[in-house]
Tab-separated table of C-alpha atoms in Angstrom:
chain	number	residue	atom	x	y	z
A	1	UNK	CA	119.472	84.576	102.898
A	2	UNK	CA	116.600	83.870	100.262
A	3	UNK	CA	117.870	81.925	97.131
A	4	UNK	CA	117.595	84.135	94.184
A	5	UNK	CA	115.976	81.663	92.074
A	6	UNK	CA	112.975	81.654	94.761
A	7	UNK	CA	112.565	85.453	94.978
A	8	UNK	CA	112.453	85.785	91.164
A	9	UNK	CA	109.952	83.077	90.985
A	10	UNK	CA	107.820	85.127	93.550
A	11	UNK	CA	108.437	88.160	91.316
A	12	UNK	CA	106.981	86.466	88.057
A	13	UNK	CA	104.184	85.087	90.208
A	14	UNK	CA	103.250	88.268	91.328
A	15	UNK	CA	103.403	89.788	87.597
A	16	UNK	CA	101.432	86.859	86.264
A	17	UNK	CA	98.700	88.033	88.895
A	18	UNK	CA	98.883	85.132	90.867
A	19	UNK	CA	98.877	87.825	94.203
A	20	UNK	CA	96.953	85.106	96.367
A	21	UNK	CA	98.834	82.316	95.396
A	22	UNK	CA	102.385	84.590	95.801
A	23	UNK	CA	100.976	84.933	99.635
A	24	UNK	CA	100.052	81.511	100.235
A	25	UNK	CA	103.403	80.161	98.855
A	26	UNK	CA	105.976	82.707	99.548
A	27	UNK	CA	104.905	84.377	102.830
A	28	UNK	CA	105.737	82.621	106.290
A	29	UNK	CA	102.392	81.762	108.658
A	30	UNK	CA	103.090	84.933	111.066
A	31	UNK	CA	104.368	87.235	108.175
A	32	UNK	CA	103.172	91.072	108.116
A	33	UNK	CA	102.553	93.859	105.484
A	34	UNK	CA	102.659	97.543	105.937
A	35	UNK	CA	101.552	100.476	103.899
A	36	UNK	CA	104.213	103.303	104.226
A	37	UNK	CA	104.044	103.824	108.122
A	38	UNK	CA	100.674	102.458	108.842
A	39	UNK	CA	99.961	99.748	111.458
A	40	UNK	CA	101.289	96.330	110.020
A	41	UNK	CA	98.923	93.267	109.158
A	42	UNK	CA	99.808	90.354	110.778
A	43	UNK	CA	99.478	86.682	109.556
A	44	UNK	CA	99.078	84.990	106.310
A	45	UNK	CA	95.527	84.527	106.154
A	46	UNK	CA	94.640	88.159	107.575
A	47	UNK	CA	97.356	89.072	104.521
A	48	UNK	CA	95.401	86.563	102.100
A	49	UNK	CA	92.129	88.092	103.043
A	50	UNK	CA	93.313	91.860	102.623
A	51	UNK	CA	94.589	90.624	99.015
A	52	UNK	CA	91.243	89.260	98.068
A	53	UNK	CA	89.667	92.205	99.358
A	54	UNK	CA	91.296	94.386	97.188
A	55	UNK	CA	91.222	92.177	93.899
A	56	UNK	CA	87.258	92.333	94.578
A	57	UNK	CA	87.423	95.945	94.727
A	58	UNK	CA	89.009	96.318	91.157
A	59	UNK	CA	88.017	95.095	87.728
A	60	UNK	CA	91.467	94.131	87.021
A	61	UNK	CA	94.650	94.614	88.585
A	62	UNK	CA	98.066	94.515	86.811
A	63	UNK	CA	101.625	94.655	87.734
A	64	UNK	CA	105.005	95.335	86.333
A	65	UNK	CA	108.548	94.871	88.135
A	66	UNK	CA	110.184	98.141	87.206
A	67	UNK	CA	114.261	97.199	87.264
A	68	UNK	CA	115.839	94.126	88.930
A	69	UNK	CA	115.175	92.735	92.168
A	70	UNK	CA	117.916	93.570	94.760
A	71	UNK	CA	119.096	91.177	97.291
A	72	UNK	CA	121.337	91.918	100.066
A	73	UNK	CA	121.340	89.209	103.002
A	74	UNK	CA	117.989	88.729	104.270
A	75	UNK	CA	116.648	92.007	102.522
A	76	UNK	CA	115.029	92.013	99.182
A	77	UNK	CA	113.887	95.445	97.425
A	78	UNK	CA	111.629	94.992	94.422
A	79	UNK	CA	110.038	98.027	92.312
A	80	UNK	CA	106.615	97.476	91.189
A	81	UNK	CA	103.886	99.502	89.285
A	82	UNK	CA	100.539	98.520	89.911
A	83	UNK	CA	97.378	99.624	87.563
A	84	UNK	CA	93.959	99.257	89.212
A	85	UNK	CA	90.959	99.389	87.189
A	86	UNK	CA	88.186	100.321	90.158
A	87	UNK	CA	84.709	98.970	89.656
A	88	UNK	CA	84.049	102.714	90.404
A	89	UNK	CA	85.246	103.100	86.865
A	90	UNK	CA	88.732	104.852	87.865
A	91	UNK	CA	92.092	103.556	86.782
A	92	UNK	CA	94.916	104.020	89.396
A	93	UNK	CA	98.488	103.599	88.788
A	94	UNK	CA	100.890	103.093	92.187
A	95	UNK	CA	104.609	102.726	91.792
A	96	UNK	CA	106.317	101.471	94.840
A	97	UNK	CA	108.937	99.819	96.423
A	98	UNK	CA	108.530	96.653	98.365
A	99	UNK	CA	111.029	96.099	101.240
A	100	UNK	CA	111.094	92.677	102.504
A	101	UNK	CA	112.635	90.406	105.047
A	102	UNK	CA	113.132	86.987	104.123
A	103	UNK	CA	114.183	84.251	106.551
A	104	UNK	CA	114.798	81.061	104.052
A	105	UNK	CA	112.566	80.697	101.477
A	106	UNK	CA	109.594	82.685	102.909
A	107	UNK	CA	109.128	86.722	103.534
A	108	UNK	CA	108.618	87.612	107.219
A	109	UNK	CA	107.910	91.140	107.061
A	110	UNK	CA	107.308	93.591	104.147
A	111	UNK	CA	107.060	97.237	103.957
A	112	UNK	CA	105.510	99.202	101.032
A	113	UNK	CA	106.895	102.640	100.309
A	114	UNK	CA	104.947	104.879	98.084
A	115	UNK	CA	103.043	108.278	97.479
A	116	UNK	CA	99.162	107.892	98.497
A	117	UNK	CA	98.699	110.650	96.333
A	118	UNK	CA	98.897	108.507	93.369
A	119	UNK	CA	96.097	106.393	94.587
A	120	UNK	CA	93.909	109.514	93.764
A	121	UNK	CA	92.001	108.944	90.320
């Protein structure tokens, strides 16, 4: 079960825009991320490169936590709103639920649930 203070520190880091640093600090080396029902990406280094690519596609990425962090055993749920200002000049907003599995103080698996239609500018 993750320590609530660690989960909150992770969430604050994400809200502060330190996306890559959050992955480096809070994800296990073999962690996975999955978008809805797509195949998961596996391995912290893969996740970091994916995050860097997302950041590079945008002029800015802002994040806001919507509601409390929910923790039950090793499961954590966080509701986020992301705002992307793309290099293509388009603004996009994405509301999602991040469902995480923690092992101790590290995230080992995360699935993002959202409506992909939100990403259409």
